[in-house]
Coordinates of C-alpha atoms in Angstrom, one line a residue:
M1 CA 100.5 91.5 65.6
D2 CA 98.2 89.0 65.1
S3 CA 101.2 86.5 66.1
L4 CA 101.5 88.6 69.1
L5 CA 98.1 88.5 70.2
A6 CA 98.1 84.4 69.4
Y7 CA 101.3 84.1 71.7
Q8 CA 99.6 85.9 74.6
L9 CA 96.5 84.1 74.0
L10 CA 98.7 80.9 74.1
R11 CA 100.3 81.9 77.1
I12 CA 97.2 82.8 79.2
L13 CA 95.5 79.4 78.3
S14 CA 98.9 77.7 79.4
L15 CA 98.9 79.5 82.6
T16 CA 94.9 78.8 83.2
L17 CA 95.5 75.2 82.6
L18 CA 98.5 75.1 85.0
L19 CA 96.6 77.0 87.8
S20 CA 93.9 74.9 87.6
S21 CA 95.7 71.9 88.6
F22 CA 96.1 73.6 91.9
S23 CA 93.5 73.2 94.2
R24 CA 94.7 75.2 97.1
I25 CA 95.2 78.5 95.1
S26 CA 92.7 81.0 95.7
K27 CA 91.2 83.0 93.2
S28 CA 91.7 86.0 95.4
S29 CA 94.9 87.4 96.3
E30 CA 95.8 84.3 98.4
F31 CA 98.1 82.0 97.3
C32 CA 98.7 79.3 100.0
D33 CA 96.4 79.4 103.0
A34 CA 97.6 81.7 106.0
G35 CA 99.8 80.1 108.1
T36 CA 100.7 76.7 106.1
G37 CA 103.0 78.5 103.3
F38 CA 104.9 77.5 100.5
G39 CA 106.8 74.8 101.8
D40 CA 103.7 72.3 101.0
S41 CA 103.3 70.7 97.7
G42 CA 100.5 72.5 95.6
C43 CA 102.0 75.9 96.7
V44 CA 104.1 76.2 93.8
V45 CA 103.7 77.7 90.0
S46 CA 106.3 77.4 87.6
S47 CA 107.7 80.9 85.7
K48 CA 106.2 80.6 82.2
S49 CA 107.7 83.9 81.5
A50 CA 109.8 84.8 78.2
S51 CA 112.9 86.1 78.4
K52 CA 112.2 89.0 76.5
L53 CA 109.9 91.7 77.9
L54 CA 109.3 95.3 77.7
I55 CA 107.8 97.6 79.8
K56 CA 105.9 100.3 77.7
G57 CA 104.9 103.7 78.7
G58 CA 105.4 104.2 82.2
T59 CA 107.3 106.8 84.4
V60 CA 110.8 104.9 85.0
V61 CA 111.8 106.1 88.6
N62 CA 115.3 106.2 89.7
A63 CA 116.4 107.8 92.7
H64 CA 118.3 110.8 91.0
H65 CA 115.5 111.1 88.1
Q66 CA 112.3 110.3 86.7
E67 CA 111.1 110.2 82.9
I68 CA 108.1 108.5 80.5
A69 CA 110.1 105.8 78.8
D70 CA 110.1 102.3 77.8
V71 CA 112.3 99.4 79.6
Y72 CA 113.4 96.7 77.7
V73 CA 114.4 93.3 79.2
E74 CA 116.4 90.3 77.6
D75 CA 117.7 87.4 79.6
G76 CA 117.4 88.9 82.9
I77 CA 119.2 92.2 82.2
I78 CA 117.5 95.3 81.3
V79 CA 119.4 96.3 77.7
A80 CA 117.8 99.5 77.2
V81 CA 115.5 102.5 78.8
K82 CA 114.0 105.0 76.5
P83 CA 110.7 106.2 74.7
N84 CA 109.3 104.4 72.4
I85 CA 111.0 101.0 71.6
K86 CA 110.1 98.8 69.1
V87 CA 110.2 95.0 69.4
G88 CA 109.4 91.9 67.5
D89 CA 106.4 89.4 68.1
D90 CA 108.6 87.4 70.4
V91 CA 108.5 89.9 73.1
T92 CA 105.9 90.1 76.2
V93 CA 104.6 93.3 76.3
L94 CA 103.1 94.9 79.6
D95 CA 101.7 98.2 79.6
A96 CA 102.8 100.5 82.4
T97 CA 100.9 103.8 81.5
G98 CA 99.9 105.8 84.2
K99 CA 102.3 103.7 87.0
F100 CA 105.3 104.0 88.1
V101 CA 108.3 101.2 86.8
M102 CA 111.0 101.0 89.6
P103 CA 114.0 99.4 90.9
G104 CA 112.5 96.1 93.1
G105 CA 112.9 96.5 96.8
I106 CA 116.0 95.7 98.4
D107 CA 115.3 94.7 102.3
P108 CA 118.7 95.3 104.5
H109 CA 117.4 93.4 107.5
T110 CA 116.0 90.2 107.6
H111 CA 116.1 86.9 109.4
L112 CA 115.0 83.8 107.7
A113 CA 115.4 79.7 109.1
M114 CA 117.0 81.7 112.0
E115 CA 117.4 80.0 115.3
F116 CA 116.6 81.8 118.3
M117 CA 115.0 81.5 121.7
G118 CA 114.5 78.0 121.5
T119 CA 112.9 78.0 117.9
E120 CA 113.7 78.9 114.5
T121 CA 111.3 81.8 112.7
I122 CA 108.5 80.3 110.9
D123 CA 109.7 81.8 107.3
D124 CA 112.4 80.1 105.3
F125 CA 114.1 81.0 102.5
F126 CA 111.5 80.3 100.2
S127 CA 108.1 81.7 102.1
G128 CA 109.8 84.7 103.3
Q129 CA 111.2 85.2 99.6
A130 CA 107.8 84.5 98.0
A131 CA 106.0 86.9 100.4
A132 CA 108.6 89.7 99.8
L133 CA 108.2 89.3 95.9
A134 CA 104.1 89.5 96.3
G135 CA 105.2 92.5 98.2
G136 CA 107.6 94.1 95.2
T137 CA 111.0 93.4 97.1
T138 CA 113.3 91.3 94.9
M139 CA 116.8 90.8 97.0
H140 CA 117.1 90.8 100.8
I141 CA 120.1 90.9 102.8
D142 CA 120.0 88.3 105.9
F143 CA 122.1 87.9 108.9
V144 CA 124.3 84.5 109.5
I145 CA 124.3 83.5 112.8
P146 CA 128.0 81.9 113.6
V147 CA 127.9 78.5 114.5
K148 CA 129.5 77.8 117.9
G149 CA 131.3 81.1 117.2
S150 CA 132.3 79.5 114.1
L151 CA 131.9 82.1 110.8
S152 CA 132.6 79.2 108.3
K153 CA 130.1 76.8 110.1
G154 CA 127.6 79.4 110.1
L155 CA 127.9 80.4 106.5
E156 CA 127.7 76.7 105.1
A157 CA 124.8 76.6 107.4
Y158 CA 123.1 79.6 105.6
K159 CA 124.2 78.2 102.4
D160 CA 122.2 75.4 102.7
K161 CA 119.0 77.2 104.2
A162 CA 119.1 79.3 101.2
K163 CA 118.8 76.2 98.4
K164 CA 115.3 77.0 97.9
S165 CA 115.3 80.5 97.3
C166 CA 113.0 82.4 95.0
M167 CA 114.9 85.5 94.6
D168 CA 118.2 87.0 95.0
Y169 CA 119.9 87.2 98.2
G170 CA 123.0 88.3 100.5
F171 CA 124.4 88.1 103.9
H172 CA 125.5 89.8 106.7
M173 CA 127.8 88.0 109.2
A174 CA 127.0 88.2 113.1
I175 CA 130.3 88.3 115.6
T176 CA 129.6 86.5 118.8
K177 CA 132.7 86.2 120.2
W178 CA 136.3 87.2 119.5
D179 CA 140.1 85.0 119.1
E180 CA 142.2 85.0 116.2
N181 CA 140.3 82.4 114.4
V182 CA 137.5 84.8 114.2
S183 CA 139.8 87.5 112.8
R184 CA 141.1 85.2 110.3
E185 CA 137.9 83.9 109.3
M186 CA 136.3 87.6 108.9
E187 CA 139.4 88.2 106.1
I188 CA 137.7 84.7 104.3
M189 CA 134.4 86.2 104.5
V190 CA 135.4 89.8 102.7
K191 CA 138.0 88.4 100.3
E192 CA 136.7 85.1 99.4
K193 CA 132.8 84.8 100.4
G194 CA 131.5 88.5 99.2
I195 CA 130.5 89.4 102.7
N196 CA 131.2 92.9 103.6
S197 CA 129.2 93.7 106.7
F198 CA 129.7 92.2 110.2
K199 CA 127.1 92.9 112.9
F200 CA 127.5 93.5 116.7
F201 CA 124.8 92.6 119.2
L202 CA 125.1 94.8 122.1
A203 CA 122.0 93.4 123.5
Y204 CA 120.7 89.6 124.2
K205 CA 122.8 89.0 127.1
G206 CA 124.2 85.5 127.7
A207 CA 123.4 84.8 124.0
L208 CA 124.8 87.2 121.0
M209 CA 126.1 89.9 123.3
I210 CA 129.5 91.3 122.9
N211 CA 131.1 93.8 125.3
D212 CA 132.9 97.1 124.6
E213 CA 136.2 95.5 124.3
L214 CA 135.1 92.9 121.5
L215 CA 133.5 95.7 119.5
L216 CA 136.8 97.8 119.6
E217 CA 138.1 94.7 118.3
G218 CA 135.7 94.1 115.7
L219 CA 135.4 97.8 114.8
K220 CA 139.3 97.7 114.1
K221 CA 139.3 94.5 111.9
C222 CA 135.9 95.8 109.8
K223 CA 138.0 99.0 109.1
S224 CA 140.8 96.9 107.6
L225 CA 138.8 94.8 105.9
G226 CA 136.9 97.6 104.4
A227 CA 133.6 96.1 105.9
L228 CA 130.7 97.9 107.5
A229 CA 130.2 97.5 110.8
M230 CA 126.6 97.1 112.1
V231 CA 125.4 97.4 115.7
H232 CA 122.1 96.3 117.2
A233 CA 122.1 99.1 120.1
E234 CA 120.5 98.5 123.5
N235 CA 122.5 98.2 126.8
G236 CA 122.1 94.5 127.1
D237 CA 123.4 94.4 131.3
A238 CA 120.6 97.5 131.9
V239 CA 118.0 95.6 129.7
F240 CA 118.8 92.6 132.1
E241 CA 118.3 94.5 135.0
G242 CA 115.3 96.2 133.4
Q243 CA 113.6 92.8 133.0
K244 CA 114.3 91.5 136.8
R245 CA 112.4 94.7 138.0
M246 CA 109.6 94.0 135.8
I247 CA 109.1 90.5 136.9
E248 CA 109.7 91.4 140.7
L249 CA 107.0 93.9 140.1
G250 CA 104.7 90.9 138.8
I251 CA 104.7 92.4 135.2
T252 CA 105.0 89.0 133.4
G253 CA 103.0 89.9 130.2
P254 CA 104.0 91.4 126.7
E255 CA 104.0 95.1 128.0
G256 CA 106.7 93.6 130.4
H257 CA 108.9 93.5 127.2
A258 CA 108.9 97.4 126.2
L259 CA 108.7 98.4 130.0
S260 CA 112.1 96.5 130.8
R261 CA 114.2 98.1 128.0
P262 CA 112.9 101.4 127.3
P263 CA 114.1 104.1 124.4
V264 CA 116.7 105.6 127.1
L265 CA 118.7 102.1 126.5
E266 CA 118.8 102.3 122.8
G267 CA 119.8 105.9 123.1
E268 CA 122.8 105.1 125.5
A269 CA 124.0 101.7 123.2
T270 CA 123.6 104.0 120.5
A271 CA 125.7 106.9 121.3
R272 CA 128.6 104.5 122.7
A273 CA 128.6 102.5 119.4
I274 CA 129.0 106.2 117.7
R275 CA 131.8 107.3 119.9
L276 CA 133.7 104.0 119.7
A277 CA 133.3 104.3 115.9
S278 CA 134.5 107.6 115.9
F279 CA 137.5 106.4 117.8
V280 CA 138.8 104.0 115.4
N281 CA 137.4 106.2 112.4
T282 CA 135.1 103.6 111.0
P283 CA 131.6 103.9 109.3
L284 CA 129.2 102.4 111.4
Y285 CA 125.5 101.1 110.2
V286 CA 123.1 101.0 113.3
V287 CA 119.9 98.5 112.8
H288 CA 116.5 99.0 113.5
V289 CA 116.4 102.6 114.9
M290 CA 113.1 102.4 117.1
S291 CA 113.4 105.6 118.9
I292 CA 113.8 109.2 119.1
D293 CA 116.7 108.8 121.5
A294 CA 118.6 106.7 118.9
M295 CA 117.7 108.9 116.3
E296 CA 119.0 112.0 117.8
E297 CA 122.3 110.6 118.3
I298 CA 122.7 109.4 114.9
A299 CA 121.9 113.1 113.6
K300 CA 124.0 114.5 116.0
A301 CA 126.9 112.7 114.5
R302 CA 125.8 113.0 110.9
K303 CA 125.9 116.6 111.7
S304 CA 130.0 116.7 113.2
G305 CA 130.8 114.6 109.7
Q306 CA 130.7 111.0 111.1
R307 CA 129.7 108.3 108.6
V308 CA 126.8 106.7 110.5
I309 CA 123.9 105.3 108.9
G310 CA 120.7 104.8 110.4
E311 CA 118.1 102.0 109.4
P312 CA 114.4 102.5 110.8
V313 CA 112.3 99.9 110.2
V314 CA 108.7 99.8 109.0
S315 CA 107.0 98.5 112.1
G316 CA 108.8 101.2 113.8
L317 CA 107.6 103.8 111.1
V318 CA 104.1 102.9 111.1
L319 CA 103.1 101.5 114.6
D320 CA 102.8 102.4 118.3
D321 CA 103.2 99.8 121.1
S322 CA 99.4 100.2 122.4
G323 CA 99.2 96.5 121.0
L324 CA 101.0 95.1 123.9
W325 CA 98.9 96.3 126.4
D326 CA 95.9 94.5 124.3
P327 CA 94.1 91.7 127.1
D328 CA 94.3 88.9 124.7
F329 CA 97.9 87.3 125.0
I330 CA 98.6 86.2 121.6
N331 CA 97.3 89.6 120.0
A332 CA 99.7 91.5 122.3
A333 CA 102.5 89.1 122.1
K334 CA 102.8 89.3 118.3
Y335 CA 104.2 92.9 118.6
V336 CA 107.1 91.6 120.7
M337 CA 110.6 92.9 119.1
S338 CA 113.7 94.3 120.1
P339 CA 114.4 97.2 120.6
P340 CA 110.6 97.4 121.6
I341 CA 108.2 99.3 119.5
R342 CA 107.7 102.4 120.9
A343 CA 105.0 104.9 122.2
L344 CA 103.0 107.2 120.0
G345 CA 105.3 109.7 118.6
H346 CA 108.2 108.0 118.2
D347 CA 107.0 106.7 114.8
K348 CA 106.2 110.1 113.7
A349 CA 109.5 111.3 114.5
L350 CA 111.5 108.5 112.8
Q351 CA 109.0 109.4 109.6
A352 CA 110.7 113.0 109.9
A353 CA 114.1 111.7 110.1
L354 CA 113.8 109.6 107.3
S355 CA 112.5 112.5 105.3
T356 CA 115.0 115.1 106.1
G357 CA 117.9 112.6 105.6
N358 CA 118.9 112.0 108.9
L359 CA 117.9 108.3 108.6
Q360 CA 118.8 106.4 105.4
L361 CA 117.0 103.6 104.3
V362 CA 113.8 101.2 105.6
G363 CA 114.5 97.8 106.6
T364 CA 112.0 95.3 108.0
D365 CA 113.9 93.1 110.4
H366 CA 111.3 90.4 109.2
C367 CA 112.0 87.8 112.3
A368 CA 108.3 85.8 112.2
F369 CA 107.2 83.6 114.9
N370 CA 103.3 82.5 115.0
S371 CA 101.1 82.5 118.0
T372 CA 102.4 78.7 119.0
Q373 CA 105.7 79.8 119.5
K374 CA 105.1 83.2 120.5
A375 CA 103.0 81.4 123.3
F376 CA 106.5 80.1 124.9
G377 CA 106.3 83.1 127.2
I378 CA 102.7 83.3 128.0
D379 CA 103.7 83.3 131.9
D380 CA 107.3 85.2 131.0
F381 CA 107.3 87.8 128.6
R382 CA 111.3 87.1 128.6
K383 CA 110.5 83.7 127.1
I384 CA 108.5 85.6 124.0
P385 CA 110.5 84.8 121.0
N386 CA 111.6 88.3 119.5
G387 CA 110.3 89.2 116.0
V388 CA 107.5 90.7 113.8
N389 CA 106.5 90.7 110.5
G390 CA 107.2 93.1 107.3
I391 CA 109.0 91.5 104.3
E392 CA 105.9 91.8 102.2
E393 CA 104.5 95.0 103.2
R394 CA 107.3 97.1 103.7
M395 CA 107.1 98.8 100.1
H396 CA 103.2 99.2 100.4
L397 CA 103.9 100.7 104.2
V398 CA 106.6 103.3 102.9
W399 CA 104.6 104.2 99.7
D400 CA 101.8 105.2 101.5
T401 CA 103.4 106.6 104.9
M402 CA 105.9 108.9 103.2
V403 CA 104.6 109.2 99.6
E404 CA 100.9 109.5 99.7
S405 CA 101.4 111.7 102.7
G406 CA 103.7 114.2 100.8
Q407 CA 106.7 113.5 103.1
I408 CA 108.9 112.4 100.5
S409 CA 109.4 112.3 96.4
V410 CA 108.7 108.8 94.5
T411 CA 112.5 109.6 93.6
D412 CA 113.2 109.2 97.5
Y413 CA 111.0 106.4 97.8
V414 CA 113.4 104.7 95.2
R415 CA 116.2 105.5 97.1
I416 CA 115.4 104.6 100.6
T417 CA 113.5 101.3 99.4
S418 CA 116.2 99.8 96.9
T419 CA 119.3 102.5 95.7
E420 CA 120.8 103.5 99.0
C421 CA 120.9 99.9 100.2
A422 CA 122.3 98.9 97.0
R423 CA 124.9 101.6 97.6
I424 CA 125.9 101.2 100.9
F425 CA 126.2 97.6 100.3
N426 CA 128.4 97.9 97.0
M427 CA 125.7 96.7 94.6
Y428 CA 125.2 99.7 92.9
P429 CA 124.2 99.8 90.0
R430 CA 123.8 96.4 89.2
K431 CA 121.1 96.1 91.8
G432 CA 118.9 99.6 92.9
A433 CA 118.6 101.0 89.4
I434 CA 116.6 100.9 86.0
L435 CA 119.5 101.3 83.9
A436 CA 121.3 99.8 81.0
G437 CA 123.4 96.7 82.5
S438 CA 121.3 96.6 85.5
D439 CA 119.6 93.5 86.6
A440 CA 115.8 93.4 85.8
D441 CA 114.7 93.2 89.2
I442 CA 111.5 95.9 88.5
I443 CA 108.2 96.3 90.1
I444 CA 105.3 98.4 88.5
L445 CA 103.6 100.6 91.0
N446 CA 99.9 101.7 90.7
P447 CA 99.6 104.9 92.9
N448 CA 95.9 105.0 92.4
S449 CA 95.4 101.5 93.2
S450 CA 94.8 100.3 97.0
F451 CA 95.8 97.6 99.3
Q452 CA 95.0 95.8 102.3
I453 CA 97.1 93.7 104.9
T454 CA 95.3 90.6 106.5
A455 CA 96.9 87.3 107.7
R456 CA 94.1 85.6 105.6
S457 CA 96.0 86.7 102.4
H458 CA 99.4 87.6 102.9
H459 CA 102.3 85.2 101.9
S460 CA 104.1 84.0 104.8
R461 CA 103.5 80.9 107.2
L462 CA 102.9 83.4 109.7
D463 CA 99.3 83.3 111.2
T464 CA 99.2 86.8 112.6
N465 CA 100.1 90.2 111.2
V466 CA 101.0 93.1 113.2
F467 CA 99.5 95.2 110.0
E468 CA 96.3 94.0 110.3
G469 CA 93.9 95.5 108.5
R470 CA 95.8 98.1 107.7
K471 CA 94.8 99.8 104.0
G472 CA 96.3 102.3 102.0
K473 CA 97.3 103.7 98.3
G474 CA 99.7 102.4 96.4
K475 CA 100.1 99.1 95.0
V476 CA 102.9 96.8 93.8
E477 CA 101.1 95.2 90.6
V478 CA 103.8 93.7 88.7
T479 CA 107.1 92.4 90.0
I480 CA 109.9 90.9 88.0
A481 CA 112.7 89.2 89.5
G482 CA 116.0 88.0 87.1
G483 CA 113.7 89.4 84.5
K484 CA 110.8 86.8 85.0
I485 CA 107.3 87.8 85.9
V486 CA 106.5 86.3 89.5
W487 CA 103.9 88.6 90.5
E488 CA 101.2 90.0 88.2
N489 CA 97.5 89.8 88.6
D490 CA 97.6 88.6 92.4
E491 CA 98.9 85.7 91.2
L492 CA 102.6 84.7 92.3
K493 CA 104.8 82.3 90.3
A494 CA 107.9 81.6 92.6
V495 CA 110.2 79.2 91.6
P496 CA 112.0 77.3 94.6
G497 CA 115.8 77.4 93.3
S498 CA 115.9 80.4 91.1
G499 CA 117.4 82.7 93.3
K500 CA 121.3 84.0 93.5
Y501 CA 123.4 84.3 95.7
I502 CA 124.8 87.9 95.5
E503 CA 128.6 88.5 96.5
M504 CA 129.3 92.3 98.0
Q505 CA 132.5 93.7 97.7
P506 CA 134.1 95.8 100.7
F507 CA 135.4 99.2 100.6
S508 CA 131.7 100.9 99.5
Y509 CA 131.5 104.8 99.2
L510 CA 131.5 105.1 102.6
F511 CA 135.0 104.2 103.1
N512 CA 136.1 107.0 100.4
G513 CA 138.4 109.4 102.3
I514 CA 138.8 107.8 105.5
D515 CA 142.6 107.3 105.1
K516 CA 142.7 111.1 104.7
V517 CA 141.0 111.4 107.8
D518 CA 143.4 109.2 109.2
A519 CA 146.4 111.4 108.0
K520 CA 145.0 114.3 108.9
Y521 CA 144.5 112.9 112.5
L522 CA 148.2 111.6 112.7
S523 CA 149.6 114.3 111.9
S524 CA 147.8 116.5 114.3
L525 CA 149.1 114.4 117.1
Q526 CA 152.5 117.0 117.9
A527 CA 153.7 113.6 119.5
P528 CA 155.8 111.9 120.6
V529 CA 157.8 114.8 122.2
Q530 CA 161.3 114.4 122.4
R531 CA 162.5 114.8 125.7
S532 CA 166.1 114.7 127.3
K533 CA 166.4 111.6 130.0
A534 CA 166.7 112.8 133.3
A535 CA 169.9 113.0 135.0
S536 CA 170.9 109.8 136.9

């Protein structure tokens, strides 16, 4: 034990000396000044964690089971999960007694370094990921936007953006047009590039929006490739009409955004996408479910046996639309996102749907624009860049809202924040599990510790926070990504370039039995009917 103690003391001394060289690092939970973020020099601390870790005495939680056990990690991989593991002096030991040891969060829905509405999101693949690590998320899946309709050029652009990544990531691909080139490129994305999902926007008319004909072509192609079709479900034509109506009424502020795209338009588009997916017989994933209207369409489809996944986001689960009526424009504008944050009552309904399994996992739609960018729409809500934060706050808020309130179990928490995402996008059990052979992406959560959210101490470059001032119980005290301790004692050790691109294979469990359903349908047609030709 003497050598272990000496090693630990040397490690602490080395880290102390290293931290002292960065004058901008706060003694509290702040890592960089709010609004400046991680791209600046002086905001990076190199990780000195050993390649061998033992997490001792915690309650290890998977989506299917929990037990008190030790977790031994070597070279970024979980080697063993069992009680009373004995190790040598060269192993860093973390005491997790009385705490939960869980898979790191996987955020299925983010937009980092995204060019949108004449600007670019304030968080890039380093600052956004660093914020995620501080909040217990160890992987995310971002959306590649094609460049002039080209999927390949879009992917190359996002690969370049992701070079500074400090945690693992994957990609979805948006489809914004349709022709033979797009069809061929989809095959390349799935078979060669590790992308197994494609997103179709039914909103943002004149920009990203596609029509039903394109959606049908996309659904058919997704099915043939074993790729998951995703939809942003709002009726873009009706939203455009609603926006004109608000402007004609003289409603130009942020409240006009919510009024122009009410829940009925989200419900209609969700129902339409579900029915078209049923017609093609392919699984469907509905992103950022924000309303009772959309949630009920998903629940009805699932009850009938259709394979539909509903993804609420943390802002929709814990906020209501009252902030949009704030007299202060900057404060109101920070809440503008699409679909909008809904009126009080929708949040509770979404929570209930998550607890009963009608909705399956929680994302963020982290798409951060600062006050200056939001001010582009000070005279016209249609010009306010759409998006809110959440990548750092998700794990804490879901715990406090859903587990601390008794709505879900600890195992369900793991399922909706990590495991289900890994299963849907075919990464399980490499990701989303504390099992021998899984990647060592792990968090230690103290259920008796508390958190408070504020823009002054968060790790995004954003100068505001839609969850400002919120307090709760359940704090991620340690984050381990790729076997390295990256968050501990309210200190972040994020290393640019240390993240890996995770390729995701097609034909996840959602496609199991699809061929049998197709065969049953064909055998039920009783057609074509053989008829004699009419006499000439």
